[in-house]
Each structure stands twice: as C-alpha cells, then as structure tokens.
Coordinates of C-alpha atoms in Angstrom, one line a residue:
X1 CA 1.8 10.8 -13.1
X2 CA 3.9 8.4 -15.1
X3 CA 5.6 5.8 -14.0
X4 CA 8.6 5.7 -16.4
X5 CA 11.2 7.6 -15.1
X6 CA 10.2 7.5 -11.5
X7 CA 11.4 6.7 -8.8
X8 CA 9.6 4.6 -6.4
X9 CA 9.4 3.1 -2.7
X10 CA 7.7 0.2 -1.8
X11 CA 7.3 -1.1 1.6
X12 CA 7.3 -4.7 2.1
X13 CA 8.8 -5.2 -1.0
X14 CA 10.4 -8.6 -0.6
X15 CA 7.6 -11.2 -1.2
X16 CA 3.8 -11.1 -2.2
X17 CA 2.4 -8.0 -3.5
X18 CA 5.3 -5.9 -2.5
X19 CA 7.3 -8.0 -4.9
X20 CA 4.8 -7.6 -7.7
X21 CA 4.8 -4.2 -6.8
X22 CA 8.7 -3.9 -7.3
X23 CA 8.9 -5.9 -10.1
X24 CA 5.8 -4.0 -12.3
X25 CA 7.0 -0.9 -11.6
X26 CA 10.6 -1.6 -13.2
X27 CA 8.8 -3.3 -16.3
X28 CA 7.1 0.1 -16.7
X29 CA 10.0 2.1 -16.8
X30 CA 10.8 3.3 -12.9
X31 CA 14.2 4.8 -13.2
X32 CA 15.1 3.5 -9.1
X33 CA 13.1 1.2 -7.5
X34 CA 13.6 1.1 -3.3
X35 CA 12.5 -2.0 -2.1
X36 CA 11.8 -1.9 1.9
X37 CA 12.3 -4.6 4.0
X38 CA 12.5 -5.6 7.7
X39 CA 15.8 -7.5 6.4
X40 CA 17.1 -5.8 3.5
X41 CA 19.2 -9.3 2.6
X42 CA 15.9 -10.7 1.1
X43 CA 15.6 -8.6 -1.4
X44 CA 17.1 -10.5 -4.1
X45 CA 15.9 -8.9 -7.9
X46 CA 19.6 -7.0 -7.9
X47 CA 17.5 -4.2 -9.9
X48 CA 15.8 -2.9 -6.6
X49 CA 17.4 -1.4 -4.1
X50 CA 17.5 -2.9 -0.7
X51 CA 16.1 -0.3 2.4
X52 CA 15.8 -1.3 5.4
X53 CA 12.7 -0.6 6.7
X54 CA 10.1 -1.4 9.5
X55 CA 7.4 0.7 9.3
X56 CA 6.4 0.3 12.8
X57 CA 10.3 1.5 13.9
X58 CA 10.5 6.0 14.2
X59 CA 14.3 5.6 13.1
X60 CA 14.4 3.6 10.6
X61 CA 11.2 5.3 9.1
X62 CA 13.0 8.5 9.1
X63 CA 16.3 7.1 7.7
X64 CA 14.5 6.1 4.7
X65 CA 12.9 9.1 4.3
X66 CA 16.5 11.0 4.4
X67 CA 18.0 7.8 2.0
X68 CA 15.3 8.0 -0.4
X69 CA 15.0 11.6 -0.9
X70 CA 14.7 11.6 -4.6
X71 CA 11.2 9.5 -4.5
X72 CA 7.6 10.7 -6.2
X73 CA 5.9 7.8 -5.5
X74 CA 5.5 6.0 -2.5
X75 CA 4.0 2.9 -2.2
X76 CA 2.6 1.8 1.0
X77 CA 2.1 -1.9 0.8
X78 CA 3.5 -3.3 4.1
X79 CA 1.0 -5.8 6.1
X80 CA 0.3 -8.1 8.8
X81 CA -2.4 -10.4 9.6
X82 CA -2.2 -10.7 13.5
X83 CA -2.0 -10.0 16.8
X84 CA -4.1 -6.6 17.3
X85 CA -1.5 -4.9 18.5
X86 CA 0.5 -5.4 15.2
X87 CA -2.1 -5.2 13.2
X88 CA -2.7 -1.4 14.0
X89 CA 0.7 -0.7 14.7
X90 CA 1.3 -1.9 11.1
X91 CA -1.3 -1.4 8.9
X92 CA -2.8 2.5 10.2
X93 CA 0.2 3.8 12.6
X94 CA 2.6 2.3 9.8
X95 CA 1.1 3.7 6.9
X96 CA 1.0 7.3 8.7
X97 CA 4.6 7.6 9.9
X98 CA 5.2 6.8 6.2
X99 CA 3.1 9.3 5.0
X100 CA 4.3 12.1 7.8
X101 CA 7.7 10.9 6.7
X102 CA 7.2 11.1 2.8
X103 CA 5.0 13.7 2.2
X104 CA 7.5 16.5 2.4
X105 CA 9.9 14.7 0.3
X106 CA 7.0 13.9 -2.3
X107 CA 6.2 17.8 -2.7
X108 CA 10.0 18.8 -2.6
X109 CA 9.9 16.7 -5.6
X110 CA 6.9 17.9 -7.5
X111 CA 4.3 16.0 -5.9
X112 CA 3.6 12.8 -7.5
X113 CA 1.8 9.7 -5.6
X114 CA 1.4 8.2 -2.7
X115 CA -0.6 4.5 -2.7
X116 CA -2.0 2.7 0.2
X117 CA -2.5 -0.7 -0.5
X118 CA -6.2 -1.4 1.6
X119 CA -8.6 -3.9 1.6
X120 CA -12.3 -4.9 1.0
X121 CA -12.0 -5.2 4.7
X122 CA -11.7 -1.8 5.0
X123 CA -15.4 -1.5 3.9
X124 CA -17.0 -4.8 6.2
X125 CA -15.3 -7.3 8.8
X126 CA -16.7 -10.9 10.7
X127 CA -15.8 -11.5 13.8
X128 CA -12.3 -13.6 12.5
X129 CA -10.8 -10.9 10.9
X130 CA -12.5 -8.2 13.4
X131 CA -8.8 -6.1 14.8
X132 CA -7.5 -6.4 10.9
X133 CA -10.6 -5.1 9.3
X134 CA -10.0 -2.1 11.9
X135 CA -6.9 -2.2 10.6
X136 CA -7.7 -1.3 7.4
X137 CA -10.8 1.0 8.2
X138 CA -8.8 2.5 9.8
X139 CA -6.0 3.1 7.0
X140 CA -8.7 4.3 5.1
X141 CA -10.1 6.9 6.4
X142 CA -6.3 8.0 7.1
X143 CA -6.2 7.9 3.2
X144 CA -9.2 10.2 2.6
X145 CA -8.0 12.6 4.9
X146 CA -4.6 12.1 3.2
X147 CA -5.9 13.0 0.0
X148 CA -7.7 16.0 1.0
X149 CA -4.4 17.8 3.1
X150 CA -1.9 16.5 0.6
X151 CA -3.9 17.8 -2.3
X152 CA -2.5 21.6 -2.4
X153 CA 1.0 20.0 -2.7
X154 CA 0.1 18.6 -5.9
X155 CA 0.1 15.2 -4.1
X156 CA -1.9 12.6 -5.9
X157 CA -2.9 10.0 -3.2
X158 CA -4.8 6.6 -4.5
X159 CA -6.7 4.0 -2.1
X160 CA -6.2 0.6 -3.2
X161 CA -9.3 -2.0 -2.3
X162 CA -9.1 -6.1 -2.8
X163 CA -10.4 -8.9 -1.6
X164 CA -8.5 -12.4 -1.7
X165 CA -4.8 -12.2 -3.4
X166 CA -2.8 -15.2 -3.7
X167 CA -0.3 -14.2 -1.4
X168 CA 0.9 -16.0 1.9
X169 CA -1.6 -14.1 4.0
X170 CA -4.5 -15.3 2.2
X171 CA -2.8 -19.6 1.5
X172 CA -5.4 -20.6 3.6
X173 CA -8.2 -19.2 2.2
X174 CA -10.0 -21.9 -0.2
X175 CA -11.6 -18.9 -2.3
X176 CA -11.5 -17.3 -5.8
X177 CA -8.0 -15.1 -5.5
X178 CA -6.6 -12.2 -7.5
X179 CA -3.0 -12.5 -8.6
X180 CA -0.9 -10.3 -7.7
X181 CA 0.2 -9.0 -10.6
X182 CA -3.5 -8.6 -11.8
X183 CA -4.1 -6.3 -8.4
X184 CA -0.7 -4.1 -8.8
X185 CA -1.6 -3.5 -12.8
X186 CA -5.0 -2.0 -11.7
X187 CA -3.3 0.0 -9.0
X188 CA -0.4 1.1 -11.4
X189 CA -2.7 1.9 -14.1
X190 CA -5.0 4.4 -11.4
X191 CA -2.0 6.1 -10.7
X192 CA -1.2 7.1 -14.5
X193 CA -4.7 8.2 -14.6
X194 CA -5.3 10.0 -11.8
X195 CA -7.7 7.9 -10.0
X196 CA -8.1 8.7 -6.4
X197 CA -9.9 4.8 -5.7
X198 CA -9.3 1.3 -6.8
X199 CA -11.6 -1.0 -6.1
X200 CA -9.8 -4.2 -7.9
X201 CA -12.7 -6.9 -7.9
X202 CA -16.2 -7.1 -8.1
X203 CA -16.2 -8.0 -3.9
X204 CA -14.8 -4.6 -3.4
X205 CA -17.0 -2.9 -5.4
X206 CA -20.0 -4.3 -4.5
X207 CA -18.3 -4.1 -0.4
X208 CA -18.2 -0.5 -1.3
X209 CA -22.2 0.4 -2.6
X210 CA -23.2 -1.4 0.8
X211 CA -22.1 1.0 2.7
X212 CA -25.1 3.2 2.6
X213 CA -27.3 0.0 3.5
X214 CA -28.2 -0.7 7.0
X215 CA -26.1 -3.2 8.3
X216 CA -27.2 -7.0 8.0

C-alpha cells in the first residue's frame, strides 16, 4: 500500500503519537487525513479533519465509520495508562469495535491497512504495569487473529511494538525514549512494504525472541 493518495484515520490523533501519526502521514502525501478525538476542538493542524471519536463509545464508533467511509487505512493509536477497567475498555475492546467497524469499509475500498499501535508490553509485564500489559497482550493477539480473517479481503494488517516514546504517558519514565516521529516512520514505512510486524527498538525485539524462554 502507498500512503500518497490515501486516505487515513487515526484515533487519538490530537497529541503524542497520534499527532505524529497525523502529521507523517500528510508529509507523505495522504490525500484526507481524519484525526479522532474525544473532543474534536483539539485538533488544531487545520489540514486534518476533526472526528469525533471515543473508541470506547458504540455510537460514536459507528458514526465515524459511516463519516469516514472513503478510508484504506486505519490507524489504531488510541491509549490509556490506567484504571483496569479503562485500560481494556480502551486498548483491546477499543481497538476491536474499530476494527469490526472498519473492516468492511476497508474492503469496500480495496483493502488497504489497518495499524494497531501495541507495545513491548504486549510481549512481558511487572507487576506496575500488570492490567496495561494485558492490555496490550491482549490487543495483540486480537491483531494476529485480525490478520489472518481480514487477509481474504485484501486487508493488510500491521502490529506495531515499542518500548518508551516520549509522549505524556511515558514523562515519567527517566529512560532512553523513542521519538515519536522516529516510531510512526518505522510504522509508516512497514505499511508501504507489506510488513505484517514492527518491532521499533532493540527492547522489542529482543522482548519478542524471549518469548520461547521459560519465564524468569
């Protein structure tokens, strides 16, 4: 898939990585860019266009979905970091409504992509981050399985792995970070080359060969 000429829907698309997300893919060329928000009023670039959008809200899910019915790639980037409850009610149950919601509109209009920005914490967890390291696990196996059903639609569908990002979830965290443009590049660049996997740092990758080790 290309990204010039497409058009694109990014959820939490008003700061962080949803921003970079926004902005990268109008640099490469993205005919209409939908920006999703809880509050469509900060979304500021005037190039995007404002949706609103909680993924954790049935209606509003489906009113994008009806809105945006000219997108071939979906970008599903929309996080929090606490409680549990939204944890999984954001990051897996919000990432699948999306998906339900999208995929038919995705194969109406020739397949294209569907990206599910995930985690190294998809792969391991410690007890501080335990319910969002479900979270994500969780969110990734949905993506495997997403792969595998949306495949015979022509449906590419790419899993997205990082560690730290210098975002406001992680302005806490006094570690090495990955800027935010650096992580959407990778994720972008997958896309256009039909990579089903991005493991963005050398965390994730090495997070991702210990899975066959017994745990420690």
């Amino acid at each position: 898939m290309k990204i010039d000429g497409s058009v694109a829907l990014v959820t939490g698309a008003n700061r962080g990585l949803g921003a970079a997300f926004a902005r990268a893919l109008l640099e490469r060329g993205a005919k209409t860019v939908y920006a999703g928000a809880r509050d469509p009023s900060t979304v500021t670039d005037p190039r995007l266009v404002p949706v609103r959008l909680d993924v954790t809200d049935p209606a509003q899910v489906t009113a994008a979905a009806e809105l945006c019915g000219d997108t071939d790639l979906l970008v599903n980037n929309a996080g929090v970091l606490g409680p549990p409850e939204r944890e999984m009610a954001t990051n897996y149950l919000g990432v699948l409504a999306m998906s339900r919601a999208f995929a038919p509109v995705l194969a109406r209009n020739g397949g294209g992509a569907l990206v599910n920005m995930l985690s190294v914490l998809s792969f391991l967890t410690f007890p501080q981050v335990a319910t969002y390291a479900a979270s994500k696990a969780a969110a990734w196996s949905l993506t495997n399985a997403l792969r595998m059903e949306l495949r015979e639609q022509g449906t590419l569908v790419v899993g997205v792995h990082a560690g730290y990002i210098d975002t406001d979830m992680a302005a806490r965290v006094d570690a090495p970070k990955l800027a935010p443009a650096e992580v959407v590049a990778m994720a972008l660049d997958g896309v256009e080359a039909g990579l089903t996997e991005v493991l963005a740092d050398e965390l994730s990758r090495n997070a991702k060969a210990a899975l066959s080790q017994p745990p420690s």
